[in-house]
XYZ file of C-alpha atoms in Angstrom:
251
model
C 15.925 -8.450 -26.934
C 15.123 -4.639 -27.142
C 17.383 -2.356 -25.003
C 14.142 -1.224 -23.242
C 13.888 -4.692 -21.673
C 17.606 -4.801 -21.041
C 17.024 -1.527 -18.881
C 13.766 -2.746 -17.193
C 14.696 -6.211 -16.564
C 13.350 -9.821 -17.254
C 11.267 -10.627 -14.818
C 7.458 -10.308 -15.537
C 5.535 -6.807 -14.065
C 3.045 -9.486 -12.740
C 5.514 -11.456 -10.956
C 6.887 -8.214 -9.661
C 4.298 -6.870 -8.743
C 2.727 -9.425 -6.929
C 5.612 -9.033 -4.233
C 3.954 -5.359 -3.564
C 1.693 -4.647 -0.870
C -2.071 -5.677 -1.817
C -4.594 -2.895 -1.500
C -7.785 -4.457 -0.059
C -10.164 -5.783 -2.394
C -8.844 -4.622 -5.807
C -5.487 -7.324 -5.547
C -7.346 -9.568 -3.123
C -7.664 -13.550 -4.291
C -8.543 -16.399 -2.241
C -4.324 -17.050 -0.994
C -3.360 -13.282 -1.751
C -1.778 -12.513 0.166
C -0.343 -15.660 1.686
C -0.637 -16.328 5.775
C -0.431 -19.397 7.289
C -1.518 -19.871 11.176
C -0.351 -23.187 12.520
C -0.019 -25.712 9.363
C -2.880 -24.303 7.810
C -3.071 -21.677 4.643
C -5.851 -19.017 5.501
C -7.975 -17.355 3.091
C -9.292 -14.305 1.758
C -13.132 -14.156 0.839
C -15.631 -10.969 0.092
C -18.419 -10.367 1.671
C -21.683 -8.464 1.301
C -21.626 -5.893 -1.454
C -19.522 -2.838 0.127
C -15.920 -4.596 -0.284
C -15.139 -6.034 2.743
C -12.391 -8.969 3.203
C -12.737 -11.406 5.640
C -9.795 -13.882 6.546
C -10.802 -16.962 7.083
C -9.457 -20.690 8.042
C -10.717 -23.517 6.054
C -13.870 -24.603 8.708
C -15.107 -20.969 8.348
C -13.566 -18.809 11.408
C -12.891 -15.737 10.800
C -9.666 -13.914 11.945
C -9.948 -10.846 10.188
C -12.701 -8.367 8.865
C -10.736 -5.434 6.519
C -13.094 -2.649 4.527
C -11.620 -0.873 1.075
C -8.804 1.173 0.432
C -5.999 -1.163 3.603
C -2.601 -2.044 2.535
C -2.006 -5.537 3.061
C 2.193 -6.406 3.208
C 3.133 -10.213 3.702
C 6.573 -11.251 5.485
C 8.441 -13.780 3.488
C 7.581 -16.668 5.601
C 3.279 -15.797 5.682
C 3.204 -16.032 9.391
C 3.364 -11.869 9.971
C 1.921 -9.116 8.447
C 1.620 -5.151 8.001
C -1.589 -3.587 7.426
C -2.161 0.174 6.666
C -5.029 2.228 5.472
C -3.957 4.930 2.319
C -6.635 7.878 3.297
C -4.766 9.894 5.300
C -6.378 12.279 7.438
C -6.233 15.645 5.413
C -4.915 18.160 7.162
C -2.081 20.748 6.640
C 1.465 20.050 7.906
C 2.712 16.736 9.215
C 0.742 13.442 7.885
C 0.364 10.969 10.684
C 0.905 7.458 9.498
C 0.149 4.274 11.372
C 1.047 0.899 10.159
C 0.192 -2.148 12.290
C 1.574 -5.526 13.023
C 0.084 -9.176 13.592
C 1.407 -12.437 13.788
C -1.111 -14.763 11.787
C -0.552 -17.518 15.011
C -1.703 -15.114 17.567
C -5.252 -14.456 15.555
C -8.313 -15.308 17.126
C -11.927 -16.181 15.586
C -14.081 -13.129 15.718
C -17.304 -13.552 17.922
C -20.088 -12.122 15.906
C -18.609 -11.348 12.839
C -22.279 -11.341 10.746
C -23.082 -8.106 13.462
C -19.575 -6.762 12.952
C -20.463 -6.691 8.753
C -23.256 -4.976 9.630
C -21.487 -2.145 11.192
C -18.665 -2.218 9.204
C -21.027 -1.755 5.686
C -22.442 1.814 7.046
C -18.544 3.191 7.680
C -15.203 3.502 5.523
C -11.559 3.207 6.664
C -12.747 0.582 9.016
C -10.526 -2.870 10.051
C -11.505 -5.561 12.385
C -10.050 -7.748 14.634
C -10.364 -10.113 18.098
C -7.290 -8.469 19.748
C -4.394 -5.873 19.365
C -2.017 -6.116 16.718
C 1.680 -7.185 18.033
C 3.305 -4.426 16.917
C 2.125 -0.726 15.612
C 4.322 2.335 14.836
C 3.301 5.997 13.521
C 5.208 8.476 11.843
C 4.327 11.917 11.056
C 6.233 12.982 7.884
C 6.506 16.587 6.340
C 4.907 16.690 2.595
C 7.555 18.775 1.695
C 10.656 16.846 2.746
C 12.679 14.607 0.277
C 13.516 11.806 3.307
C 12.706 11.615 6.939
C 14.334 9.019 9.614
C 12.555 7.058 11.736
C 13.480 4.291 14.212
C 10.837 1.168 13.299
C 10.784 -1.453 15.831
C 12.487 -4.866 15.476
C 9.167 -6.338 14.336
C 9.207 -4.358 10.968
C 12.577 -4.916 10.033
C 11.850 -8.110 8.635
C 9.648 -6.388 5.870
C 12.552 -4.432 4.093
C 11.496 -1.959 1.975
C 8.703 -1.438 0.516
C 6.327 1.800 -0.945
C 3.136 3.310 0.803
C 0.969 5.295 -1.489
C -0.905 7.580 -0.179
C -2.273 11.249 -0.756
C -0.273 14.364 1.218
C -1.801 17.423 1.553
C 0.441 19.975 0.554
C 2.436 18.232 -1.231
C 3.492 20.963 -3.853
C 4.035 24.763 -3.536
C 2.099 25.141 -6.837
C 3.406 27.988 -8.421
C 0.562 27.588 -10.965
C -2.712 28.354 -8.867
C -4.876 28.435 -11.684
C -4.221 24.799 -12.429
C -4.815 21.821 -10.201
C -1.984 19.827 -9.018
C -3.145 16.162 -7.472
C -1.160 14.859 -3.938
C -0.398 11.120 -4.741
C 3.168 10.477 -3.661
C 5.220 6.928 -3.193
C 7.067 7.286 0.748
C 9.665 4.982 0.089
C 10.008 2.982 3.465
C 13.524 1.443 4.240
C 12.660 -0.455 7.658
C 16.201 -1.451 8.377
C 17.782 2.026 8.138
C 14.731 3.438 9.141
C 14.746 6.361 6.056
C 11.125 7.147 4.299
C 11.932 8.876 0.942
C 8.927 11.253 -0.551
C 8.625 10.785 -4.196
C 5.844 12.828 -5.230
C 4.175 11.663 -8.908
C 4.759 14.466 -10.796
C 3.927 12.545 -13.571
C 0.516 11.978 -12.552
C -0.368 15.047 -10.581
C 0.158 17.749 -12.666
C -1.764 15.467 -15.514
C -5.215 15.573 -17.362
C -6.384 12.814 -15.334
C -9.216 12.524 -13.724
C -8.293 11.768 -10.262
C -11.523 10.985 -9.270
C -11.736 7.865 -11.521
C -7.876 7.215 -12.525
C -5.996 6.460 -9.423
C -2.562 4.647 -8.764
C -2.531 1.783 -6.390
C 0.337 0.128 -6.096
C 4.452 0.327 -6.519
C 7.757 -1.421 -6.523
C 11.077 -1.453 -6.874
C 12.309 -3.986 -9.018
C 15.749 -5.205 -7.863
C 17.811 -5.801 -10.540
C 17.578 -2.204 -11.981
C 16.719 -0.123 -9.088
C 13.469 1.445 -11.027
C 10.151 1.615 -9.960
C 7.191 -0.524 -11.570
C 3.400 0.455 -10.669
C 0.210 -0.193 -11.415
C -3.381 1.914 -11.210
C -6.935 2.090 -11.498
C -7.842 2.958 -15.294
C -4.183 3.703 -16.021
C -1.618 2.164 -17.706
C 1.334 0.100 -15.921
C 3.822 1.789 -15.501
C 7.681 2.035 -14.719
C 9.415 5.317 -13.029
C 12.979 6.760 -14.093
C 15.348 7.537 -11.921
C 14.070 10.361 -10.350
C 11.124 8.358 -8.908
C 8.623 11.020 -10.029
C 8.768 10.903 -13.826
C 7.400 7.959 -15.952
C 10.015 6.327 -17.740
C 7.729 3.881 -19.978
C 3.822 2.290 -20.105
C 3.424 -1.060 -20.563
């Protein structure tokens, strides 16, 4: 085995990665991710041409209606979830971020859904659902600190830790003005201690990319050696070093 692998691990990126939050419709299949209401295994099916996700039970209800660019996190057992949307609004200072909770038993068939569609296909950043989610909590977090505490209710614990990738404005002071630095950054969320680490992609941002059409989309930790593994739109995979901004290797 090559001392490379050693460092990174066994277990398959795919594997891996598949336990990171899905980012609506690009990591979407018809059980990913997993919920179960009652005994039965819902599903996840596209509809109409502008990338929206409907969840649906196998005699064709319809729980859940969820446009491009929402964070979709599984619990462990498929009967919860989180559900977050990456566009920020862009403004300069704190970042507001609101992550929401439902319990896949407490979902209830959308009246109307073919209307909703309809709406939802002229608009972006848009979710839909037949009731309030269980649970919600919103942070605002300061682009420029390293970690921030928060106090995440009970519901959320049982998620862990996970990443949220997002954009931050002002991320950087850019001591370079003439040349464009990008705002992608991983916030670390630890729901138990309730710490968000800021690890800005240094890597990425202050790149030849074209952010426009490269993009990364999803991140995480892999546990048996602490670094991070992501993935992105026209970009390599990737794993982190230890500094959580720098690219250690592509796949």
């Amino acid at each position: 085995m090559k001392i490379l692998d050693k460092i990174i691990g066994k277990e398959a990126p795919k594997k891996l990665m598949d336990k990171s939050p899905c980012l609506a419709p690009w990591y979407f299949s018809r059980d990913n991710p997993k919920l179960i209401k009652g005994d039965e295994t819902l599903h996840w099916k596209t509809i109409g041409s502008h990338g929206i996700t409907a969840l649906t039970d196998p005699i064709g209800n319809s729980y859940a209606l969820i446009s491009m660019s929402w964070y979709v996190l599984a619990a462990d057992d498929s009967k919860s979830f989180l559900i977050w949307n990456r566009d920020l609004e862009k403004t300069i200072g704190l970042q507001t971020v609101q992550i929401l909770y439902y319990e896949s038993d407490k979902l209830r068939p959308i009246v109307g859904w073919d209307k909703t569609i309809s709406q939802m296909e002229s608009k972006k950043k848009i979710i839909h659902f037949a009731g309030e989610p269980a649970a919600k909590f919103e942070f605002s977090f300061n682009p420029k600190e390293e970690a921030m505490k928060f106090d995440f209710p009970d519901e959320f614990k049982k998620f862990g830790e996970f990443i949220l990738l997002t954009e931050l404005e002002n991320l950087y002071d850019n001591s370079e003005p003439d040349n464009y630095w990008h705002n992608t950054t991983m916030l670390y969320i630890n729901t138990d201690s309730g710490w968000v680490f800021n690890y800005p992609q240094d890597w990425f941002n202050k790149s030849n990319c074209d952010f426009m059409y490269q993009w990364i989309t999803r991140a995480i930790k892999n546990p048996k050696t602490n670094l991070i593994h992501g993935q992105g739109i026209r970009i390599d995979d990737f794993v982190l070093d230890e500094t959580n901004r720098q690219y250690f290797k592509k796949y």
